[in-house]
Amino acid sequence: MNRALERWAGVAFVAPAVLFFGVYTLYPVLRAFYLSFTHYEFASSQPPVFVGFNNYVTALQDPMVIGGLGKALWFTALFYPGAIVLPLAVALLLDRVQHPAAGGVYRVLFYIPAIIPSPLIFALWRWMYAPSTGLINFLVVDTLHIAATRPLWVADPHWAMPSIAFMEWWWGLGQMAVFFLVSLNNISRDLYEAARIDGASEWQVIRRITLPLLRPTILTWVVLKITVFAVVVEMLVFGGTGDTLMTWARYAWENAFVYGLLNVSYGATVGWIGAIVMCVLAFIAHRLLRSESYV
Amino acid sequence: MNTHRDSSFWSRLTTLCVALAFGVEACVPTAPVAPVAAPPASGGAPAATAAPVARAASDSIQIALPGYAFSLNPEIVRLAQVYSDEHPDQPPIKLTLSAQAQDLIDTSKFLLETKEQRSSFDAWFGITPFIDTVKLVEGGVLDPWDSYLPADIKADIFPSNLQEGTYQGKLYSWPQITSVTGLNYRPSLLKAAGYDKPPTTWDEMLKVTGDVDAKTKPVRGVSFDTRVWRSLIPLSVSLGGDSAFGADGYLNWSDPSVSGALDLMAKLAKNAPPDIFTATGDVDVFKTSQSATLIKYVDAGITAAKAFGMNDYAFAPLPAAQAGGKSRTVQWGTGFALFKYAKHKKEVADFISYLVKSDDYQNGWINSGEPIVLQSWYTKLGDKTPAWLAANSAMLQDARFIPPTKDFLQMATVTKPWVEKVLKGEATSQEALQGSKADFEAALKRTS
C-alpha cells in the first residue's frame, strides 16, 4: 500500500469518530455557548435575541444556581470515597483471593449490580429507603433497634445526599473493582515478590508498589467520574423534600425542559457555569494525582 | 523540546475538554428519543401497525400514545385494527407507543418538528391541559379541535373537562379520561376505629383519622400527596371553590381558602406517616395497609387495592367544608391533541369519534379504574355503575379544573418546599404563602 493511500485509509477510519464527536458533542457544546448569550425560549416562536452577559449576571446572583453548585459539590465529595477508594480496596482484596473458583464467584457477586438496568435500581432503592415500608428501616429500626424513630432517608434534608451517594457506591462498586482488578493484573508479580523478600509488609507493598503503579488508572477514573458533579437523573427520581436535591444541573434541566416556555438559554448558561466549575475540579484532581513518570 | 511539559500540556487539555464536553452536554437540548413500536396487545395482535401490512406506511393516520394507554386500555389497539378494516377507503390507523409520552421530554420532539414545519403524528393521546397546553399552543404545535369535534360528543363531555382543555377560546384537548381527587379508604380499617361510613366534612375527617391513628396502631389515619396540585389545590377548592385561583390562573396566595387548606393539611399530617414526604410514599403506605385513607384520584387507590383486594376498597367524594355542604374538588383530564402539521386531521377526528362511541373503548377505561368523561355513560350504566365511578360522577358534576398557565410547574416547584415546612411545623400557612409568592415572582423575574 502506498503512503498516500495509507494516509487516506487512516483518515477514513478516524472520520466516523470525529464526525460523531462533532455532531453529538462539539456542536451541542458550542450551540449551548451561543445560546447562553441570548434570550431564547424553545416553545416560543421568537428567535434568539442577543443579550450579552445578562444571563451570566442573573445566574451568578441566582440562589438556586449557587446553592445548586454547593449541593453538587457536596454530592461529589460524598460520591468519590465510595466510587474510587472502596472499589480499589475491594479489588485489592479480590486480587489476593488464591482459590480461582472463589475469586470468580466473588467477582460475579460484586458485578451483579452493574448489570441491573437503572430503572430497576431506582425502584429498588426507593423501596429500600421508604420510611414505613422499606427494608433499611425494617433492619435499622424494627430488627436491630439502632434508631428509635424511623429515618426519612431521601426525604430528610440531611440524609438525602448521603443516601443517594450510598446507592451509587453499591451500584458502581463491582464495575469499578473489575477495572481496578484489570490494572492490578498488569502489575508484575515479580515486584511484589521482590518487595516481600526484602521484608516489606503487606501494607508497605500496597503503599509503595501497588498504589503508585495504579496511579494512572486512578487518575483516569477520578477525572472521568467528575461527571457526577452534573448528576441529574438520580435527583429527579428521588425528588427529595424542599430543594434539597436541586443541584445546578437539575436546575438547568428544569429551566430548559420543564418550566414555562422552556428557557433553554438560561439552562445553557447554568450549564456552562457548572461545566466551568467542573473543569476546575477536574484540573485540581489532575494536579493532585498526576505522576512525574508513569510506569 | 521538553517532552514532559508537552505531554503534561496535552494531558491537561484533554482533561479540560472531557470535563467540558460532559458538563455542557448534560444541559444541552438533545434529540428526543424516537418513538418505538408498540408491543403486541394481550390478544396477540400486532400493535405497531394496526392496519394490513399491504397498505403504505407513509400514508397512514399516525397517533402517538404513551405506554400506559396501551396497558390500561388494550381495546385501543383492537379497535384501530377493526376501524382500519372497516374503512378501506381511508389511510390505515398507525398507533405508535412512545415510552416518554407522559413526560415533558416528548413535547420537545413536537416543538422541534413544528419548527421544521412537520409532524410525525396526526394526534397525540396524553396531553395534560394545565401542564402542556400553553407551551404547545405558544410553540405553534397544536391546532384546535373545534372544527372536528362532533357536537353531540362535545355536548356529552363534563363541562369542567371541556373548560380545562380550552385555551384562548379554543379547544386543544379532546378529553378522554379524568383524574378527580377524592377520598380512597379501607372500610375494614375505618370499622376497626368504630366508623361505618367515610367522613363527609373536614372536621369529621380529622376526627376519623385521629381515631384510626389512636385505635388501630400501627395503621395511620391518612395519607396524601404533598405535591401542590394533588392536595393543596384540591383542598383549597374544597374550602373555597373558584376563589382558590387568582385572575392570572395561579394560586390565589391571599385567599383564606388556600391558607385554610394548608392549615388543614398540617392537621392531617399529624395523623399521616412520614412516607408522604417521599415520591410515592403516600400510595405505598395505603397499599401496604399502613394507612386507612388516601386523598388522591381514584386510579391510585384502585391500583393500590390490587395488593389488598377490591372488596376492602372504597372511594368517596372529598369531604366538604361544612355539614350538608357541597363536595367540591379538582379534576384534570387526559386527552387527544391535534397537531398543526397533521396530514389527516379530519380522518383522525373520525377515528377518535369512533373510539369514543365504542362501548368496548369506554369499558376498557372503566375496567382499569379510569373515570371517563362522557356524562351519558353514567346514566347508561345505571345500577351497574361501580361505586367508585358513582363517587367520581358526583364530584365531576361540580368539579373545578386547573387553568392552563405558562408557569404552573415552576409555581408548584417553588411552593412545595413551603408546603412541606408547614406540614413539619416549621412555618405558618401565612408565612408559607407569602414565601411562595415571593419565590415564584423572583423566579419569573430571573428567567423572563
XYZ file of C-alpha atoms in Angstrom:
743
model
C 0.000 0.000 0.000
C 1.467 3.317 -0.946
C 1.915 6.070 1.618
C -0.897 8.326 0.313
C -3.415 5.503 0.362
C -2.310 4.594 3.871
C -2.862 8.195 4.973
C -6.358 8.314 3.480
C -7.211 4.963 4.985
C -6.265 6.390 8.383
C -8.469 9.408 7.807
C -11.325 7.152 6.747
C -11.036 5.086 9.897
C -10.947 8.141 12.150
C -13.649 10.077 10.299
C -16.723 8.353 11.831
C -15.495 9.029 15.358
C -14.627 12.625 14.520
C -17.982 13.121 12.834
C -19.827 11.615 15.775
C -17.871 13.765 18.221
C -18.505 16.852 16.138
C -22.236 16.328 15.742
C -23.158 14.945 19.148
C -20.641 16.646 21.443
C -18.842 19.617 19.929
C -21.840 21.151 18.166
C -24.144 20.974 21.225
C -21.383 22.433 23.395
C -20.844 25.349 21.024
C -24.568 25.790 20.457
C -25.126 25.935 24.222
C -22.339 28.513 24.482
C -24.028 30.651 21.835
C -27.458 30.277 23.437
C -26.096 31.328 26.821
C -25.608 34.843 25.402
C -29.172 35.049 24.120
C -32.702 35.048 25.406
C -34.401 32.100 23.770
C -37.429 30.034 24.735
C -37.736 26.830 22.788
C -41.550 26.848 22.858
C -41.713 30.422 21.636
C -41.901 31.473 18.035
C -39.406 34.280 18.735
C -35.836 33.738 17.516
C -32.871 34.016 19.933
C -32.143 37.630 20.948
C -28.550 38.529 21.877
C -28.378 39.729 25.495
C -24.631 39.693 26.153
C -23.659 38.580 29.654
C -27.119 39.220 31.126
C -27.823 35.537 31.703
C -24.470 35.052 33.438
C -25.036 38.074 35.683
C -28.503 36.774 36.586
C -27.309 33.204 37.107
C -24.415 34.213 39.335
C -26.881 36.067 41.565
C -29.431 33.241 41.460
C -29.518 31.456 44.841
C -30.659 28.273 43.110
C -27.512 28.240 40.955
C -25.101 28.996 43.795
C -26.910 26.598 46.106
C -27.065 24.030 43.327
C -23.308 24.179 42.823
C -22.816 23.671 46.563
C -25.180 20.700 46.572
C -23.411 19.121 43.600
C -20.045 19.678 45.312
C -21.345 18.020 48.472
C -22.670 15.073 46.467
C -19.356 14.755 44.606
C -17.449 14.770 47.889
C -19.721 12.032 49.222
C -19.523 10.062 45.991
C -15.757 9.803 45.473
C -14.714 7.773 48.530
C -17.186 5.051 47.649
C -16.642 5.280 43.915
C -12.839 5.128 43.934
C -11.416 4.135 47.334
C -13.934 1.412 48.184
C -13.718 -0.407 44.810
C -9.942 -0.116 44.993
C -9.976 -1.763 48.414
C -12.308 -4.489 47.131
C -10.072 -5.016 44.087
C -7.020 -5.363 46.328
C -8.846 -7.988 48.378
C -10.139 -9.857 45.322
C -6.656 -9.789 43.827
C -5.419 -11.722 46.827
C -8.010 -14.492 46.637
C -5.979 -17.589 45.820
C -8.784 -20.015 45.011
C -9.732 -19.490 41.323
C -13.377 -20.564 41.734
C -13.910 -18.461 44.836
C -12.324 -15.478 43.079
C -14.709 -15.906 40.171
C -17.755 -16.161 42.434
C -16.765 -13.015 44.340
C -16.272 -11.075 41.119
C -19.659 -12.123 39.777
C -21.380 -11.216 43.042
C -19.788 -7.805 43.132
C -20.533 -7.210 39.466
C -24.271 -8.053 39.601
C -25.472 -4.502 40.478
C -23.651 -3.147 37.420
C -25.823 -5.165 35.039
C -29.154 -4.169 36.603
C -30.931 -1.527 34.471
C -31.130 1.873 36.111
C -34.976 1.977 36.410
C -34.839 -1.202 38.471
C -32.018 0.190 40.599
C -34.029 3.323 41.324
C -37.238 1.387 42.048
C -35.331 -0.965 44.342
C -33.653 1.792 46.330
C -36.764 3.913 46.546
C -38.407 0.967 48.231
C -35.313 0.284 50.382
C -35.380 3.853 51.668
C -39.173 4.061 52.190
C -39.669 5.164 55.812
C -42.530 2.806 56.784
C -42.270 0.018 54.245
C -38.580 -0.044 53.313
C -36.043 -2.740 54.061
C -33.462 -0.402 55.577
C -35.761 0.899 58.294
C -37.016 -2.634 58.873
C -33.432 -3.589 59.676
C -32.330 -0.386 61.409
C -35.471 0.275 63.454
C -37.548 -2.882 63.723
C -34.907 -5.583 63.803
C -31.655 -4.155 65.133
C -33.239 -1.266 67.094
C -30.356 1.061 66.175
C -32.705 4.016 65.775
C -35.778 4.805 67.867
C -37.611 6.784 65.160
C -37.836 5.962 61.501
C -35.322 7.982 59.461
C -36.788 9.527 56.322
C -33.589 8.944 54.302
C -34.081 10.579 50.880
C -36.915 12.693 52.286
C -34.684 14.023 55.082
C -32.728 17.150 54.089
C -29.651 15.899 55.971
C -29.730 12.303 54.798
C -30.893 12.761 51.199
C -27.497 13.261 49.547
C -25.657 10.603 51.609
C -28.476 8.142 50.884
C -28.203 8.639 47.133
C -24.395 8.575 47.271
C -24.582 5.271 49.137
C -26.785 3.837 46.392
C -24.225 4.989 43.818
C -21.437 3.274 45.766
C -23.332 -0.010 45.764
C -24.241 0.356 42.108
C -20.736 1.078 40.847
C -18.709 -0.994 43.284
C -18.391 -4.170 41.223
C -17.770 -2.441 37.931
C -15.060 -0.179 39.316
C -13.493 -3.060 41.225
C -13.225 -5.028 37.982
C -11.499 -2.085 36.277
C -9.012 -1.856 39.125
C -8.515 -5.625 39.050
C -7.531 -5.428 35.385
C -4.957 -2.785 36.208
C -3.702 -4.834 39.147
C -3.185 -7.800 36.841
C -0.906 -5.647 34.709
C 1.474 -5.113 37.617
C 4.333 -7.584 37.516
C 4.150 -10.133 40.348
C 7.965 -10.063 40.449
C 7.811 -6.621 42.039
C 5.640 -7.939 44.868
C 7.821 -10.968 45.404
C 10.983 -8.874 45.453
C 9.452 -6.499 47.992
C 8.288 -9.338 50.214
C 11.720 -10.996 50.065
C 13.147 -7.661 51.175
C 10.844 -7.823 54.192
C 8.113 -5.383 53.136
C 4.824 -5.741 54.987
C 1.583 -6.130 53.036
C 0.664 -2.506 53.748
C 4.095 -1.377 52.502
C 3.631 -3.413 49.329
C 0.320 -1.694 48.694
C 1.589 1.777 49.551
C 4.982 1.599 47.828
C 4.232 -0.596 44.801
C 0.542 -1.095 44.080
C -0.798 2.409 44.570
C 1.995 4.229 42.671
C 1.620 1.853 39.748
C -2.158 2.211 39.803
C -1.946 5.987 39.872
C -2.602 6.463 36.113
C -5.727 4.294 36.376
C -6.902 6.118 39.480
C -6.274 9.487 37.830
C -8.254 8.456 34.771
C -11.240 7.377 36.836
C -11.083 10.387 39.122
C -11.265 12.637 36.057
C -13.943 10.592 34.276
C -16.103 10.307 37.370
C -16.162 14.080 37.767
C -19.297 13.915 35.617
C -21.110 13.052 38.840
C -20.896 16.767 39.532
C -23.534 17.119 36.800
C -25.862 14.486 38.274
C -29.485 14.935 37.179
C -31.407 11.676 36.902
C -30.974 10.469 40.480
C -32.033 13.868 41.794
C -35.159 13.811 39.652
C -36.047 10.237 40.530
C -35.712 10.635 44.291
C -37.111 14.165 44.330
C -36.374 14.863 47.966
C -38.118 17.402 50.130
C -37.838 21.115 49.536
C -34.995 21.903 47.190
C -32.587 19.505 48.896
C -31.796 17.727 45.645
C -31.938 20.738 43.318
C -28.373 20.570 42.018
C -27.215 23.067 39.398
C -27.579 20.511 36.613
C -31.132 19.636 37.645
C -31.941 23.327 37.856
C -30.539 23.844 34.354
C -32.601 20.912 33.108
C -35.787 22.174 34.765
C -35.314 25.615 33.194
C -34.512 24.269 29.749
C -37.054 21.446 29.559
C -39.797 21.890 32.167
C -40.580 25.423 33.238
C -42.618 27.901 31.230
C -41.841 28.100 27.550
C -38.558 26.196 28.017
C -35.908 28.845 28.590
C -33.028 26.939 27.030
C -30.769 30.000 27.031
C -30.866 30.243 30.822
C -30.471 26.482 31.076
C -27.414 26.683 28.818
C -25.971 29.484 30.951
C -26.336 27.479 34.143
C -24.894 24.513 32.262
C -21.827 26.454 31.218
C -21.241 27.813 34.715
C -21.462 24.294 36.109
C -19.205 22.951 33.378
C -16.547 25.552 34.109
C -16.604 24.665 37.810
C -16.357 21.029 36.801
C -13.299 21.779 34.671
C -11.656 23.460 37.638
C -12.398 20.416 39.792
C -11.008 18.092 37.122
C -7.902 20.258 36.862
C -7.382 20.200 40.625
C -7.830 16.424 40.696
C -5.365 16.092 37.862
C -2.801 18.266 39.622
C -3.141 16.359 42.861
C -2.845 12.907 41.340
C -0.563 13.376 38.355
C 2.650 11.439 38.365
C 6.035 12.697 37.223
C 6.728 9.429 35.462
C 4.144 6.848 34.613
C 5.397 3.325 34.695
C 11.809 20.089 23.340
C 10.613 19.316 26.819
C 8.547 16.208 26.231
C 7.305 16.017 29.795
C 5.922 19.559 29.665
C 4.467 18.786 26.293
C 2.660 15.633 27.401
C 1.511 17.354 30.564
C 0.006 20.164 28.498
C -1.895 17.762 26.253
C -2.966 15.750 29.230
C -4.418 18.868 30.904
C -6.061 19.975 27.697
C -7.651 16.576 27.247
C -8.861 16.610 30.833
C -10.438 20.021 30.340
C -12.078 19.019 27.079
C -13.533 15.825 28.541
C -14.926 17.619 31.573
C -16.301 20.457 29.467
C -17.923 18.125 26.992
C -19.597 16.016 29.693
C -20.651 19.035 31.698
C -22.187 21.114 28.977
C -23.650 18.149 27.187
C -25.671 17.378 30.300
C -27.542 20.644 29.874
C -27.936 20.961 26.142
C -31.133 20.195 24.278
C -30.694 16.798 22.721
C -32.629 14.940 20.110
C -35.677 13.355 21.713
C -35.920 9.597 21.818
C -37.573 8.275 18.723
C -40.856 6.541 19.329
C -40.728 2.796 19.322
C -43.192 0.296 18.057
C -45.899 -0.784 20.435
C -45.702 -4.231 21.994
C -48.254 -6.808 20.938
C -51.584 -6.421 22.671
C -52.804 -9.036 25.076
C -54.735 -10.646 22.302
C -51.563 -11.132 20.344
C -52.465 -8.670 17.605
C -49.566 -6.645 16.261
C -49.877 -3.245 17.884
C -47.386 -1.126 15.980
C -49.327 -1.201 12.765
C -52.948 -1.920 13.284
C -53.727 -1.980 9.585
C -52.986 -4.611 6.947
C -49.316 -4.677 6.018
C -50.070 -4.136 2.347
C -51.034 -0.526 2.990
C -48.308 2.027 2.606
C -46.906 3.095 5.963
C -46.210 6.553 4.608
C -49.922 7.176 4.141
C -51.408 6.331 7.475
C -53.196 8.117 10.259
C -50.455 8.416 12.836
C -51.312 8.548 16.524
C -48.781 8.716 19.360
C -49.771 7.124 22.647
C -47.882 6.719 25.906
C -47.133 3.233 27.143
C -49.669 3.457 29.941
C -52.532 3.959 27.465
C -51.809 0.574 25.896
C -51.584 -1.183 29.221
C -54.696 0.475 30.678
C -56.872 0.157 27.619
C -55.689 -2.519 25.177
C -59.001 -2.140 23.336
C -57.476 0.849 21.532
C -55.231 -1.465 19.550
C -58.023 -3.851 18.594
C -60.396 -1.052 17.669
C -57.763 0.610 15.491
C -57.480 -2.648 13.553
C -61.262 -3.004 13.248
C -61.646 0.620 12.138
C -58.941 0.253 9.502
C -60.606 -2.913 8.197
C -63.990 -1.226 8.061
C -62.685 1.869 6.269
C -60.587 0.619 3.354
C -61.078 3.980 1.614
C -59.121 5.762 4.365
C -55.457 5.555 5.304
C -54.933 2.881 7.978
C -54.538 3.770 11.645
C -50.985 3.506 12.921
C -50.531 3.596 16.658
C -47.062 4.388 17.954
C -46.079 3.684 21.506
C -43.925 6.380 22.987
C -42.357 5.422 26.269
C -41.787 9.053 27.148
C -45.097 10.432 26.010
C -46.192 11.076 29.556
C -43.039 13.092 30.183
C -42.322 16.614 29.172
C -39.347 15.349 27.224
C -41.582 14.172 24.438
C -43.203 17.544 23.943
C -39.724 18.752 22.940
C -39.970 16.455 19.933
C -43.290 18.008 18.967
C -41.853 21.516 19.326
C -38.794 20.627 17.296
C -40.848 19.140 14.476
C -43.108 22.190 14.416
C -40.075 24.439 13.922
C -39.325 22.268 10.893
C -42.964 22.678 9.807
C -43.750 18.999 10.009
C -45.284 16.452 12.331
C -44.670 12.731 12.609
C -48.127 12.297 14.074
C -51.651 13.477 13.418
C -52.743 13.254 17.030
C -51.273 12.537 20.438
C -53.012 10.946 23.374
C -51.505 12.198 26.602
C -51.972 15.940 26.792
C -52.443 17.169 30.372
C -54.045 20.552 29.776
C -52.766 22.515 32.769
C -49.188 21.434 32.058
C -48.902 21.136 28.288
C -51.419 23.420 26.601
C -49.802 26.871 26.849
C -46.372 25.622 25.868
C -47.626 23.685 22.863
C -50.002 26.396 21.675
C -47.393 29.150 22.039
C -44.947 26.906 20.208
C -47.417 26.594 17.337
C -47.632 22.810 17.768
C -51.375 22.348 18.109
C -54.492 23.002 16.133
C -57.810 23.285 17.960
C -60.387 20.516 17.739
C -63.342 22.887 17.399
C -63.873 22.247 13.679
C -63.576 18.482 14.036
C -65.202 17.524 17.328
C -68.819 16.379 16.656
C -71.365 18.491 18.503
C -73.115 15.519 20.104
C -69.897 14.273 21.640
C -68.909 17.745 22.792
C -72.277 18.237 24.477
C -71.848 14.959 26.345
C -68.473 15.809 27.943
C -68.467 17.160 31.517
C -68.174 20.978 31.325
C -65.117 21.062 33.570
C -63.237 18.732 31.226
C -64.059 20.908 28.240
C -63.137 24.109 30.059
C -59.710 22.849 31.100
C -58.937 21.820 27.534
C -59.836 25.262 26.260
C -57.215 27.991 25.878
C -57.903 31.419 24.397
C -61.375 30.246 23.441
C -60.265 27.173 21.506
C -60.386 23.518 22.491
C -56.927 21.949 22.346
C -57.531 18.809 24.394
C -60.256 16.347 23.438
C -60.767 14.839 26.883
C -60.989 11.057 27.273
C -60.340 10.202 30.918
C -60.086 12.224 34.070
C -58.466 12.188 37.500
C -60.699 13.514 40.254
C -59.219 13.994 43.714
C -61.358 12.232 46.297
C -61.139 10.018 49.343
C -59.874 6.470 48.898
C -60.415 4.397 52.022
C -60.377 0.954 53.588
C -63.815 0.151 55.100
C -62.341 -2.521 57.390
C -59.798 -0.141 58.879
C -62.391 2.574 59.456
C -64.654 -0.025 61.063
C -61.877 -1.064 63.402
C -61.870 2.529 64.645
C -65.647 2.494 65.032
C -66.804 4.073 61.778
C -69.178 2.519 59.242
C -69.143 5.443 56.811
C -66.472 7.688 55.406
C -66.282 11.270 56.721
C -68.290 13.842 54.802
C -66.802 17.034 56.273
C -63.219 18.011 57.010
C -63.952 18.207 60.740
C -65.200 14.623 60.606
C -62.166 13.677 58.561
C -59.815 14.979 61.254
C -61.764 13.106 63.931
C -61.920 9.842 61.980
C -58.266 9.852 61.003
C -57.277 10.801 64.545
C -59.305 7.905 65.940
C -57.835 5.466 63.424
C -54.392 6.701 64.390
C -55.083 6.144 68.074
C -57.095 2.931 67.962
C -55.595 0.846 65.177
C -51.863 1.259 65.599
C -49.628 0.927 63.646
C -52.171 1.845 60.937
C -52.152 5.610 60.384
C -55.236 7.687 59.751
C -54.493 9.305 56.421
C -52.035 9.572 53.584
C -51.827 12.233 50.916
C -49.588 13.541 48.176
C -47.718 16.699 49.162
C -47.472 17.962 45.586
C -49.279 21.246 45.111
C -51.804 20.120 42.518
C -52.553 16.877 44.324
C -53.508 18.238 47.746
C -53.153 21.959 48.239
C -55.210 22.868 45.178
C -57.990 20.267 45.646
C -58.289 21.118 49.349
C -58.302 24.850 48.588
C -61.085 24.320 46.047
C -62.905 22.124 48.542
C -62.866 25.001 51.050
C -63.280 27.984 48.761
C -64.303 26.925 45.289
C -63.204 29.214 42.491
C -61.561 31.756 44.793
C -58.593 29.376 45.174
C -57.325 30.646 41.828
C -56.409 34.224 41.015
C -57.334 36.086 37.853
C -53.959 35.067 36.395
C -54.815 31.386 36.829
C -52.218 30.742 39.523
C -52.924 30.090 43.197
C -54.650 32.959 44.948
C -51.951 33.423 47.588
C -54.001 35.703 49.804
C -57.257 33.755 49.712
C -58.417 32.273 53.033
C -59.278 29.005 51.288
C -55.616 28.454 50.357
C -54.234 29.220 53.814
C -57.112 27.206 55.275
C -56.158 24.252 53.079
C -52.555 24.484 54.249
C -53.669 24.536 57.886
C -55.924 21.562 57.205
C -53.049 19.667 55.599
C -50.884 20.382 58.650
C -53.582 18.930 60.924
C -53.998 15.882 58.675
C -50.216 15.380 58.574
C -50.288 14.665 62.323
C -52.286 11.528 61.517
C -50.124 10.613 58.499
C -46.953 8.534 58.211
C -43.692 10.281 57.239
C -43.798 8.489 53.893
C -45.929 11.302 52.498
C -42.680 13.227 52.046
C -41.264 10.638 49.645
C -42.028 10.318 45.946
C -44.643 7.539 46.001
C -44.847 7.028 49.743
C -48.463 8.154 50.054
C -49.692 5.322 47.832
C -47.190 2.800 49.187
C -48.486 3.088 52.756
C -52.097 2.792 51.592
C -51.170 -0.217 49.501
C -49.423 -1.933 52.405
C -52.326 -1.362 54.817
C -50.436 1.187 56.878
C -52.901 3.953 56.219
C -56.689 3.785 56.366
C -57.367 6.590 53.899
C -55.665 8.174 50.906
C -56.558 11.570 49.482
C -55.883 11.138 45.780
C -57.566 10.345 42.487
C -59.336 7.018 42.231
C -56.947 5.221 39.884
C -54.176 5.482 42.513
C -56.490 3.867 45.048
C -57.616 1.115 42.705
C -54.051 0.340 41.738
C -53.175 0.087 45.431
C -56.236 -2.069 46.066
C -54.786 -4.792 43.859
C -52.468 -5.511 46.794
C -55.177 -5.988 49.428
C -58.331 -6.733 47.407
C -61.118 -4.632 45.925
C -63.594 -5.985 48.495
C -61.910 -3.838 51.125
C -61.600 -0.721 48.987
C -63.957 2.198 48.583
C -63.901 5.680 47.124
C -65.919 8.626 48.385
C -66.214 12.279 47.413
C -63.742 14.636 49.038
C -65.137 15.890 52.380
C -66.976 19.190 52.252
C -66.179 22.340 54.177
C -69.401 22.191 56.182
C -72.042 19.629 57.080
C -74.556 19.365 54.280
C -72.270 21.392 52.033
C -71.279 20.512 48.531
C -68.173 18.428 47.986
C -66.018 20.364 45.548
C -62.747 19.202 44.174
C -60.387 19.451 41.232
C -60.150 17.201 38.214
C -57.656 17.097 35.416
C -58.106 15.066 32.319
C -56.013 13.401 29.686
C -56.983 13.847 26.107
C -56.066 13.794 22.467
C -54.194 16.746 20.958
C -54.277 17.577 17.251
C -51.070 18.638 15.525
C -50.956 21.740 13.360
C -48.945 19.926 10.704
C -51.092 16.783 10.829
C -51.834 15.341 7.413
C -55.135 13.670 8.294
C -56.971 15.986 10.662
C -60.497 15.060 9.734
C -59.689 11.373 9.450
C -58.070 11.238 12.872
C -61.050 13.076 14.367
C -63.349 10.500 12.745
C -61.346 7.690 14.280
C -61.414 9.276 17.748
C -65.161 9.777 17.413
C -65.429 6.081 16.549
C -63.391 5.216 19.631
C -65.412 7.466 21.912
C -68.698 5.942 20.754
C -67.418 2.414 21.211
C -68.653 0.574 24.317
C -65.503 -1.520 24.332
C -63.320 1.586 24.422
C -65.196 3.189 27.306
C -65.426 -0.102 29.185
C -61.702 -0.558 28.627
C -61.018 2.578 30.650
C -63.575 1.755 33.331
C -62.187 -1.744 33.772
C -58.790 -0.189 34.501
C -60.210 2.209 37.080
C -60.044 5.274 34.835
C -63.083 7.565 35.068
C -64.435 8.541 31.663
C -65.702 11.988 30.706
C -68.988 11.291 28.888
C -71.977 12.172 31.065
C -74.361 9.856 29.184
C -72.300 6.857 30.155
C -73.016 7.371 33.830
C -76.745 7.288 33.071
C -76.324 4.375 30.711
C -74.591 2.262 33.342
C -77.389 2.944 35.841
C -77.358 0.418 38.644
C -74.305 -1.225 37.169
C -72.165 1.833 37.863
C -69.315 0.760 40.144
C -69.432 2.602 43.469
C -66.089 4.281 42.851
C -67.305 5.556 39.483
C -70.518 6.886 41.002
C -68.493 8.877 43.544
C -66.454 10.298 40.695
C -69.583 11.194 38.795
C -70.971 13.035 41.816
C -67.839 15.148 42.029
C -67.444 15.667 38.290
C -70.776 17.463 38.079
C -69.289 20.340 40.025
C -65.549 19.829 39.702
C -63.137 22.698 39.196
C -60.210 22.483 36.813
C -56.689 23.879 36.994
C -56.460 26.700 34.464
C -53.752 26.295 31.826
C -50.925 28.703 32.677
C -47.404 29.168 31.376
C -45.511 28.707 34.618
C -47.669 26.310 36.630
C -44.870 23.789 37.168
C -42.455 26.477 38.340
C -45.105 27.710 40.774
C -45.609 24.163 42.032
C -41.857 23.636 42.427
C -41.235 26.766 44.480
C -44.381 26.239 46.582
C -43.695 22.612 47.507
C -40.837 23.326 49.969
C -43.064 25.845 51.744
C -45.919 23.343 51.956
C -43.529 20.834 53.491
C -42.383 23.414 56.037
C -45.975 23.922 57.145
C -46.545 20.174 57.389
C -43.442 19.835 59.558
C -44.453 22.764 61.744
C -41.534 24.907 60.585
C -43.679 27.700 59.138
C -47.209 29.016 59.417
C -49.534 28.887 56.446
C -49.344 32.670 56.065
C -45.524 32.640 56.064
C -45.536 29.812 53.563
C -47.887 31.527 51.141
C -46.030 34.833 51.330
C -42.732 32.994 50.873
C -44.101 31.000 47.939
C -45.423 34.101 46.253
C -42.107 35.941 46.691
C -40.084 32.959 45.448
C -42.352 32.495 42.452
C -42.160 36.152 41.464
C -38.372 36.143 41.862
C -38.069 33.024 39.729
C -40.184 34.535 36.968
C -38.172 37.742 37.088
C -34.924 35.820 36.648
C -35.994 33.830 33.635
C -38.438 36.067 31.807
